[in-house]
PDB file of C-alpha atoms in Angstrom:
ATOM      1  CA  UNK A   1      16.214 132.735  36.065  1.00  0.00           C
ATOM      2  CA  UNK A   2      14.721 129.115  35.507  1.00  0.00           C
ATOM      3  CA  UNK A   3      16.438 126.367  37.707  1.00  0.00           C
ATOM      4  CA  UNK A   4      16.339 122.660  38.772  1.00  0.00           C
ATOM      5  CA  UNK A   5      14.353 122.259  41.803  1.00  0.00           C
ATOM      6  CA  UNK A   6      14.486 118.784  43.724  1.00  0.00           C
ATOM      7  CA  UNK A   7      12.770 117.365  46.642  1.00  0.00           C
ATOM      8  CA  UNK A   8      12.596 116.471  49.506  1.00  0.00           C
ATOM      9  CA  UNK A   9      16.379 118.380  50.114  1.00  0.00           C
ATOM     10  CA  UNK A  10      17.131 115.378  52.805  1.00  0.00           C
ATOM     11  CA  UNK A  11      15.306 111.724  53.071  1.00  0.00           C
ATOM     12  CA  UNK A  12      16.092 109.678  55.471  1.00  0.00           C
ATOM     13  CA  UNK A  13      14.823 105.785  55.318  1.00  0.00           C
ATOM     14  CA  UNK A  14      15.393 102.331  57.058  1.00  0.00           C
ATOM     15  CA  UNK A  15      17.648 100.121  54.753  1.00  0.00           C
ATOM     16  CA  UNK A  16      15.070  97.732  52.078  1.00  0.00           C
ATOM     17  CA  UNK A  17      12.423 100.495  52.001  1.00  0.00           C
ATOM     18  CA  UNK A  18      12.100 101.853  48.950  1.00  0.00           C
ATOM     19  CA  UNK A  19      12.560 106.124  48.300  1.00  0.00           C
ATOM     20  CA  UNK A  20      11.704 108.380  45.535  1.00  0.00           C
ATOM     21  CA  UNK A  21      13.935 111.325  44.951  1.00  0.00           C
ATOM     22  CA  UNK A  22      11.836 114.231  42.943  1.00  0.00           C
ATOM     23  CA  UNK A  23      13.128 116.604  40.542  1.00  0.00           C
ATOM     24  CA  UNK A  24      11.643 119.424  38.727  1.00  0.00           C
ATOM     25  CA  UNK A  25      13.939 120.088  35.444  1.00  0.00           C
ATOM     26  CA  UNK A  26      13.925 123.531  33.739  1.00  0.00           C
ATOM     27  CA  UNK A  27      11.049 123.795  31.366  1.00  0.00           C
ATOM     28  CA  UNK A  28      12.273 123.484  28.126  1.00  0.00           C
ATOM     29  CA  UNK A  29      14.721 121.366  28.504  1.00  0.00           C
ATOM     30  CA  UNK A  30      15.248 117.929  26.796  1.00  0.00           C
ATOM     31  CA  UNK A  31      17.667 115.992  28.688  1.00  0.00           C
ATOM     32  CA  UNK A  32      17.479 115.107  31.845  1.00  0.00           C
ATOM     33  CA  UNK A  33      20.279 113.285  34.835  1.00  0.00           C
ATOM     34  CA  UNK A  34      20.830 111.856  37.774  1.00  0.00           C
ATOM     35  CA  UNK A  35      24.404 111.792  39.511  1.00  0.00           C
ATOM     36  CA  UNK A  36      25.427 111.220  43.166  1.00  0.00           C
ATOM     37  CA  UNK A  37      28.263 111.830  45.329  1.00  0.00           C
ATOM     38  CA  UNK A  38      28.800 109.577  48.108  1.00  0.00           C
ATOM     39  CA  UNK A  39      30.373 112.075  51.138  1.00  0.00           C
ATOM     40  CA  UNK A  40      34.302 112.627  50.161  1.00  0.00           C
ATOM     41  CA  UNK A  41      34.044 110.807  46.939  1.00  0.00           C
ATOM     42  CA  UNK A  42      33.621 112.095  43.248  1.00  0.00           C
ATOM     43  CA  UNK A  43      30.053 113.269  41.533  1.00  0.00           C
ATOM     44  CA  UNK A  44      29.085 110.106  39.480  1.00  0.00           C
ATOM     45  CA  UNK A  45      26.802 109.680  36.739  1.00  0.00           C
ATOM     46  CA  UNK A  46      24.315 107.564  37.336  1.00  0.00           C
ATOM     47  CA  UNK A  47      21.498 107.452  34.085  1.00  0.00           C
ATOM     48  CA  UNK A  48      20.446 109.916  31.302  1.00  0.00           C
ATOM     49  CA  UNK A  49      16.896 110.106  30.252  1.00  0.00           C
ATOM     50  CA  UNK A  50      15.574 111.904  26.799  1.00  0.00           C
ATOM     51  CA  UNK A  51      12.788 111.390  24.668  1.00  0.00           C
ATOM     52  CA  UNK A  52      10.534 108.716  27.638  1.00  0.00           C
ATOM     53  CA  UNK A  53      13.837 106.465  27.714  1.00  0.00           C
ATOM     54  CA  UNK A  54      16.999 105.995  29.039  1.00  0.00           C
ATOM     55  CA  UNK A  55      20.130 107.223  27.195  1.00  0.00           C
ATOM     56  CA  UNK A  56      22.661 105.788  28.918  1.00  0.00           C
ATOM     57  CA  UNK A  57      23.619 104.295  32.473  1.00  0.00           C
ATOM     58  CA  UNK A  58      26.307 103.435  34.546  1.00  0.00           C
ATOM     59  CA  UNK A  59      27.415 100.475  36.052  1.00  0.00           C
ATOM     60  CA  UNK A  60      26.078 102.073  39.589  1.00  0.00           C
ATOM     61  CA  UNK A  61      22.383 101.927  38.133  1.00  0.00           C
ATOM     62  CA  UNK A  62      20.979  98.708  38.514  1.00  0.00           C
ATOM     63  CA  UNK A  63      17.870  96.975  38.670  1.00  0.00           C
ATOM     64  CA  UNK A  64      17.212  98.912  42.392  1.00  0.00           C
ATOM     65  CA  UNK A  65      17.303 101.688  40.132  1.00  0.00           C
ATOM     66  CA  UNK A  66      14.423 103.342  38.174  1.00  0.00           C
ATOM     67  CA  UNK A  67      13.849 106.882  36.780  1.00  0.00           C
ATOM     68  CA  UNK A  68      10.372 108.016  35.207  1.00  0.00           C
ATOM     69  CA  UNK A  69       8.917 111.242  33.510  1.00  0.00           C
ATOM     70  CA  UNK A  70       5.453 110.725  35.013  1.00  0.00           C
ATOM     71  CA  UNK A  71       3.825 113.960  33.524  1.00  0.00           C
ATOM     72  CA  UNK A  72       5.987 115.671  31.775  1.00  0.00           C
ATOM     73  CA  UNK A  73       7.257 117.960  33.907  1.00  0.00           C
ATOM     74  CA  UNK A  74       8.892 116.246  36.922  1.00  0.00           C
ATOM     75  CA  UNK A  75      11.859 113.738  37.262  1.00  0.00           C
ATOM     76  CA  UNK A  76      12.159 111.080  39.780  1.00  0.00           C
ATOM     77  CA  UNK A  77      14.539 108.374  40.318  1.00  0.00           C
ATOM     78  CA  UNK A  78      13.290 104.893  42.756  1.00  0.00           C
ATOM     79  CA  UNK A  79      15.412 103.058  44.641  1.00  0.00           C
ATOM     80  CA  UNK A  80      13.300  99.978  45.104  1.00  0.00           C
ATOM     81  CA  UNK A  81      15.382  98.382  48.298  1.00  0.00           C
ATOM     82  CA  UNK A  82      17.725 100.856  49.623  1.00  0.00           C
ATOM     83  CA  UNK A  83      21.232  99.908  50.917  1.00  0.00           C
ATOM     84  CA  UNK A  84      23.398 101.468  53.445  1.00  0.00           C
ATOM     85  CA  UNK A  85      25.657 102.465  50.685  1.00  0.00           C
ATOM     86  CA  UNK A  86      22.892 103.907  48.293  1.00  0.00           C
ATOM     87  CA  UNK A  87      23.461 106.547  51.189  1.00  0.00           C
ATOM     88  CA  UNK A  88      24.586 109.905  49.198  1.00  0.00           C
ATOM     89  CA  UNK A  89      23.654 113.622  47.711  1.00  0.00           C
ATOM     90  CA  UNK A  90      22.054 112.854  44.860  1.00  0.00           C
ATOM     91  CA  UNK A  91      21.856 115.230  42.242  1.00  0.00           C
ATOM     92  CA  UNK A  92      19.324 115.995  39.151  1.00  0.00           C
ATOM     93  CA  UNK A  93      20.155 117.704  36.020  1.00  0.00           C
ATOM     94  CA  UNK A  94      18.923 118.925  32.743  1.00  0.00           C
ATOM     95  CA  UNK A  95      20.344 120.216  29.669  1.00  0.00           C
ATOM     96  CA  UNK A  96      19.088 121.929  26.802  1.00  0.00           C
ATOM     97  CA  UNK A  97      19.924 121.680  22.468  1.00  0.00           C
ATOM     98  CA  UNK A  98      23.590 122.326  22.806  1.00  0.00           C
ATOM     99  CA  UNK A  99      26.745 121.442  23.819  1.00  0.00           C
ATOM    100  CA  UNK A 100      25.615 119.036  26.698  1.00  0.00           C
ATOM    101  CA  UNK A 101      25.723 121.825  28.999  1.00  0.00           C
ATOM    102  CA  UNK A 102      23.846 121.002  32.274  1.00  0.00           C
ATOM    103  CA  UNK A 103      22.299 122.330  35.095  1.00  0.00           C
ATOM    104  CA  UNK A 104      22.038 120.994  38.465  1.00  0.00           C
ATOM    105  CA  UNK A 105      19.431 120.972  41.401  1.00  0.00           C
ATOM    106  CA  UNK A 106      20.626 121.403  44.945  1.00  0.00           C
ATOM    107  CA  UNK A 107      20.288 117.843  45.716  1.00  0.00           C
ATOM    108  CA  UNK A 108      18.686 115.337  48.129  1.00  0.00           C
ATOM    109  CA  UNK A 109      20.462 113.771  50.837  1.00  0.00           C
ATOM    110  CA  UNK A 110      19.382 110.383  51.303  1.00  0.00           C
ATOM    111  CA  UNK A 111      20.473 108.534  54.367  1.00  0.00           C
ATOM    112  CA  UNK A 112      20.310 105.029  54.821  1.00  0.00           C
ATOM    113  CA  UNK A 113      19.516 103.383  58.352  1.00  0.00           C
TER     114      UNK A 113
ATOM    115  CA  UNK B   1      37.876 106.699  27.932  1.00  0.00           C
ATOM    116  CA  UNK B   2      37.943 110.427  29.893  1.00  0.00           C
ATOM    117  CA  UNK B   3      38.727 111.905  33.140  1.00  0.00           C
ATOM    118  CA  UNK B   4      39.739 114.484  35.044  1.00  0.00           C
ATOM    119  CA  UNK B   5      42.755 115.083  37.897  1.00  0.00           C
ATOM    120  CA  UNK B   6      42.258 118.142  39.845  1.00  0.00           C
ATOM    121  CA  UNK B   7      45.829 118.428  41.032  1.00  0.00           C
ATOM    122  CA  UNK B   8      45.046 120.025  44.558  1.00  0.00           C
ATOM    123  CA  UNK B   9      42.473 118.989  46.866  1.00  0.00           C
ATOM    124  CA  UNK B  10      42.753 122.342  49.363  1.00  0.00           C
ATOM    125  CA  UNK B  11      43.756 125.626  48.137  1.00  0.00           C
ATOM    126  CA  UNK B  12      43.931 128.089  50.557  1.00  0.00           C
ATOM    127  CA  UNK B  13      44.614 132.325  49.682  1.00  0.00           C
ATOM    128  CA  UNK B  14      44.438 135.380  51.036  1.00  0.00           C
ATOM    129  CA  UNK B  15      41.579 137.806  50.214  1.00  0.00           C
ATOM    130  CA  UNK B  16      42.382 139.810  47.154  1.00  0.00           C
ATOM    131  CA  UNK B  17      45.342 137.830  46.169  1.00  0.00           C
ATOM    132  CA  UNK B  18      45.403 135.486  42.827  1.00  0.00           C
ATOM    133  CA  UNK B  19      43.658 131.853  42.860  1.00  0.00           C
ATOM    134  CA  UNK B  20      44.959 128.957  40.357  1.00  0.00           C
ATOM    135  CA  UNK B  21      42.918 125.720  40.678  1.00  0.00           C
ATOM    136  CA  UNK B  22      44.724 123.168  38.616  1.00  0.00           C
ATOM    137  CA  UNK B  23      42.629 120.569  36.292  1.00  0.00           C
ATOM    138  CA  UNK B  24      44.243 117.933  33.581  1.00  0.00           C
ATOM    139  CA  UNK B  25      42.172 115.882  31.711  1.00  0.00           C
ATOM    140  CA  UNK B  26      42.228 113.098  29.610  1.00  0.00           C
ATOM    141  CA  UNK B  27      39.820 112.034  26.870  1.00  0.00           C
ATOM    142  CA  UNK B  28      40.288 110.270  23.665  1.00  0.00           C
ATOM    143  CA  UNK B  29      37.648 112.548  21.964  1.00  0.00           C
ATOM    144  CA  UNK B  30      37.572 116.222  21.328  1.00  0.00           C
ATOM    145  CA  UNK B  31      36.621 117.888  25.204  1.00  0.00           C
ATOM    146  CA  UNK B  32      34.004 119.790  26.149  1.00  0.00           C
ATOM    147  CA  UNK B  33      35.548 121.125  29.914  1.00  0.00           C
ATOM    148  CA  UNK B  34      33.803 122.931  32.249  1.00  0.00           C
ATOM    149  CA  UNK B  35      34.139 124.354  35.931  1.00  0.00           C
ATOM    150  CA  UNK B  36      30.964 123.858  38.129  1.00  0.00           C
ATOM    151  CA  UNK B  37      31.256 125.738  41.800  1.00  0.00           C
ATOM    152  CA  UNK B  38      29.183 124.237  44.752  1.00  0.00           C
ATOM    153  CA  UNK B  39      28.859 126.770  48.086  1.00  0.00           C
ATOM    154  CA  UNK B  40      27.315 124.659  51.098  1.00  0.00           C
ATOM    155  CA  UNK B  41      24.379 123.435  51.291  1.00  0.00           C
ATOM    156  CA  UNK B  42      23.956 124.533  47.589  1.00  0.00           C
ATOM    157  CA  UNK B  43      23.715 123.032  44.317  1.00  0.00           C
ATOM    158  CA  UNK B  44      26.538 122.868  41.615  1.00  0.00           C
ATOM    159  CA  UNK B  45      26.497 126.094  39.441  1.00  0.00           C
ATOM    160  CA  UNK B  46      28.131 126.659  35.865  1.00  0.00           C
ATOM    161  CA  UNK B  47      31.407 128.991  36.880  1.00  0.00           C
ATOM    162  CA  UNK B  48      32.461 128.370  32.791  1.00  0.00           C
ATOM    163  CA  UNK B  49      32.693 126.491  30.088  1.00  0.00           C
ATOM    164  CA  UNK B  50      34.729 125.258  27.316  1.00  0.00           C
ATOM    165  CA  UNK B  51      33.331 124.311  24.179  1.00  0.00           C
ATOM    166  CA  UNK B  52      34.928 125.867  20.486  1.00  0.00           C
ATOM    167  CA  UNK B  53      37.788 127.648  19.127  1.00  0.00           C
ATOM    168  CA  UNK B  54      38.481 130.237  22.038  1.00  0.00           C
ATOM    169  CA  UNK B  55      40.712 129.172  24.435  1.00  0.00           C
ATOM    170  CA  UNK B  56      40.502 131.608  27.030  1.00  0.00           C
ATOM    171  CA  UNK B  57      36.996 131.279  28.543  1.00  0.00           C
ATOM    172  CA  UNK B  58      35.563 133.910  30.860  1.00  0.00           C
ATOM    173  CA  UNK B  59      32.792 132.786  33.315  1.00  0.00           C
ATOM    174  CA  UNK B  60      31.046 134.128  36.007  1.00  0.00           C
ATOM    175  CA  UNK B  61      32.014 136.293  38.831  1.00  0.00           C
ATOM    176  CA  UNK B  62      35.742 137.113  37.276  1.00  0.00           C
ATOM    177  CA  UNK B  63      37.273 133.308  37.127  1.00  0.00           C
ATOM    178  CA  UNK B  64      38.388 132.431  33.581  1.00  0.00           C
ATOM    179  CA  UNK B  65      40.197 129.116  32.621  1.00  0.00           C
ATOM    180  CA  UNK B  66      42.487 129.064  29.630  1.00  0.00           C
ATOM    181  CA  UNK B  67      42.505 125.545  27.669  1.00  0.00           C
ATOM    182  CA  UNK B  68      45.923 124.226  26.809  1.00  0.00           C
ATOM    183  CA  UNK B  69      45.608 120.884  24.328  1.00  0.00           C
ATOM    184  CA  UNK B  70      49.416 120.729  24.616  1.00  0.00           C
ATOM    185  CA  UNK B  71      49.293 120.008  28.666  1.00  0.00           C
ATOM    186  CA  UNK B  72      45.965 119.003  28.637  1.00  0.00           C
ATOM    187  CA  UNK B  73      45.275 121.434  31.264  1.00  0.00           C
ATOM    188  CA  UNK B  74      42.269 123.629  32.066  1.00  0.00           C
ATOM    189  CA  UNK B  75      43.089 125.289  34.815  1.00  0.00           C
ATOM    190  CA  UNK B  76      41.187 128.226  36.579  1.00  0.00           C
ATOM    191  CA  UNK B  77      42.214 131.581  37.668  1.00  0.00           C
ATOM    192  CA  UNK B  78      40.762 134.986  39.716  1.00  0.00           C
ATOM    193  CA  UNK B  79      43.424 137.860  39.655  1.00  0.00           C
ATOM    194  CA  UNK B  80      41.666 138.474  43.292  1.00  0.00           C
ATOM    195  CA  UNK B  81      39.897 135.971  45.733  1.00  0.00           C
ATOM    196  CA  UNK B  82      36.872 137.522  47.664  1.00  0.00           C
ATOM    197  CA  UNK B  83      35.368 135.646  50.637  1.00  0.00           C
ATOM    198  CA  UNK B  84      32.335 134.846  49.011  1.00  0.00           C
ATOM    199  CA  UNK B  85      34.808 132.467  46.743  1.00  0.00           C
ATOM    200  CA  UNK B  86      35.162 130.204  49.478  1.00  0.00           C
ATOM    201  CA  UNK B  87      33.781 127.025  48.066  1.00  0.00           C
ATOM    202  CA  UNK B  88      34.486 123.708  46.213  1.00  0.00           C
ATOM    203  CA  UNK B  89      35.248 123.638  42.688  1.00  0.00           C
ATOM    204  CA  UNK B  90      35.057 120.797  39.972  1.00  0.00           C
ATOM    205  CA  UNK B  91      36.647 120.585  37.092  1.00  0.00           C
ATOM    206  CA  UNK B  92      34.380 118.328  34.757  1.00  0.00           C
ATOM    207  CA  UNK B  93      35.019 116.644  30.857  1.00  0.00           C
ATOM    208  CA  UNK B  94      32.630 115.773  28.757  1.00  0.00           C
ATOM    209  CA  UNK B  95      32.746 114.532  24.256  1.00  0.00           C
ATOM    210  CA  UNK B  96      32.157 118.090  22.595  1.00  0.00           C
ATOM    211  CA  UNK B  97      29.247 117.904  20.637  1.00  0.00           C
ATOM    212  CA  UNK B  98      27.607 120.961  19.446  1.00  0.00           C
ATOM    213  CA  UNK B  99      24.048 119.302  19.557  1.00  0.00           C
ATOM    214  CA  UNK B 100      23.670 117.661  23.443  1.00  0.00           C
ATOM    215  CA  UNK B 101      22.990 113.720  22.479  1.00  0.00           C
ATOM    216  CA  UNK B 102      22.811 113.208  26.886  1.00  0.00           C
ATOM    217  CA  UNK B 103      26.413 112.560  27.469  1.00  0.00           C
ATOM    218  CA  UNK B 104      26.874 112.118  30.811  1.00  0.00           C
ATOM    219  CA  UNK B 105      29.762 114.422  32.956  1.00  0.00           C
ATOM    220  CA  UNK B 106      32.793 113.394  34.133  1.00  0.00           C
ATOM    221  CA  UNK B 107      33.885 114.801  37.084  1.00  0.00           C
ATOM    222  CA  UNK B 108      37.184 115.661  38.970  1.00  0.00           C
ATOM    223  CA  UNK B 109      37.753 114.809  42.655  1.00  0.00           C
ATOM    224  CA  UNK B 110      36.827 118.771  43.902  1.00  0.00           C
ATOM    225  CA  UNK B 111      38.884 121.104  44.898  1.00  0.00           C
ATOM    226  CA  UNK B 112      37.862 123.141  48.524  1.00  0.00           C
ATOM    227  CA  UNK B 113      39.303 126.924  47.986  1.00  0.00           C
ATOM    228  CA  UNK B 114      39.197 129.296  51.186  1.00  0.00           C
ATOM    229  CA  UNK B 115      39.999 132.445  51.574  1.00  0.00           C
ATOM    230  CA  UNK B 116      41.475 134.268  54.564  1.00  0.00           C
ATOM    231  CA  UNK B 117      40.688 137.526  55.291  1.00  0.00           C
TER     232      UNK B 117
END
């Protein structure tokens, strides 16, 4: 069965380096997410990405936040100058045609030194 | 505006007897709901979903969730918990749409469900 595959599963940086969080979405998919969940907090949304451009993003996501489709089949999201409280699981999804149904990766866990 | 209240944070049952995870939601459009199940270390997984005319959903591995626009409920149920249930469960609102335009998930706080043998 196709799934979301995302690397590396845990990242650990210094605080004002910058990361990139990798994310293989299922192959015929056309939509494509981030979300995060800070530990004991809620999953968030963070951006949605179809057609080479953002859909929509959330308040979290801002300029230290970047997400590309670099060849057409992976998914990566930059933090440019990580924080201590960018530390989180974060989480990659993709959905297909209908009914904004999603499927989720088993997540990176970024720490932040 | 939408969102989700999972009304217990810890459920705890016996193996083989009932589970009921409570979920209300609130959205000022027509709801997609779903229930997504994370085990440790894992990723979240599909358990259900709602999305049309048939209120009583069945999902995977015997949970089913009825949808109840009167109460605004969604609430899920397994007539018998096994141990490999033991996980956390979110209950999750989205717009319905039948074609996916990227609308981004809204979820509830979790709920952690163990099961004693």
């Amino acid at each position: 069965e196709p799934e979301v595959t995302q690397t590396p599963s845990h990242q650990v940086t210094q605080m004002g380096q910058e990361v990139i969080l990798r994310c293989v979405p299922i192959s015929n998919h056309l939509y494509f997410y981030w979300y995060r969940q800070i530990l004991g907090q809620k999953v968030e949304f963070l951006v949605s990405f179809y057609n080479n451009e953002i859909s929509e993003k959330s308040e979290i996501f801002d300029d230290q936040f970047s997400v590309e489709r670099p060849d057409g089949s992976n998914f990566t999201l930059k933090i440019r100058s990580t924080k201590l409280e960018d530390s989180a699981m974060y989480f990659c999804a993709s959905g297909g045609r209908f009914y904004n149904e999603q499927f989720f990766g088993p997540g990176t866990r970024l720490t932040v030194l | 505006a939408q969102s989700v209240t999972q009304l217990d944070s810890h459920v705890s049952v016996s193996e083989g007897t009932p589970v009921l995870l409570r979920c209300n939601y609130s959205s000022s459009y027509s709801p997609s709901l779903f229930w997504y199940v994370q085990h440790p270390n894992k990723g979240l997984q599909l358990l259900l979903k709602y999305t049309s005319a048939a209120t009583l959903v069945k999902g995977i591995n015997g949970f089913e969730a009825e949808f109840k626009k009167s109460e605004t409920s969604f609430h899920l149920t397994k007539p018998s918990a096994h141990m490999s249930d033991a996980a956390e469960y979110f209950c999750v609102v989205t717009e319905r749409m039948i074609y996916n335009q990227g609308g981004k998930l809204i979820f509830g706080q979790g709920t952690e469900l163990s099961v004693k043998p």
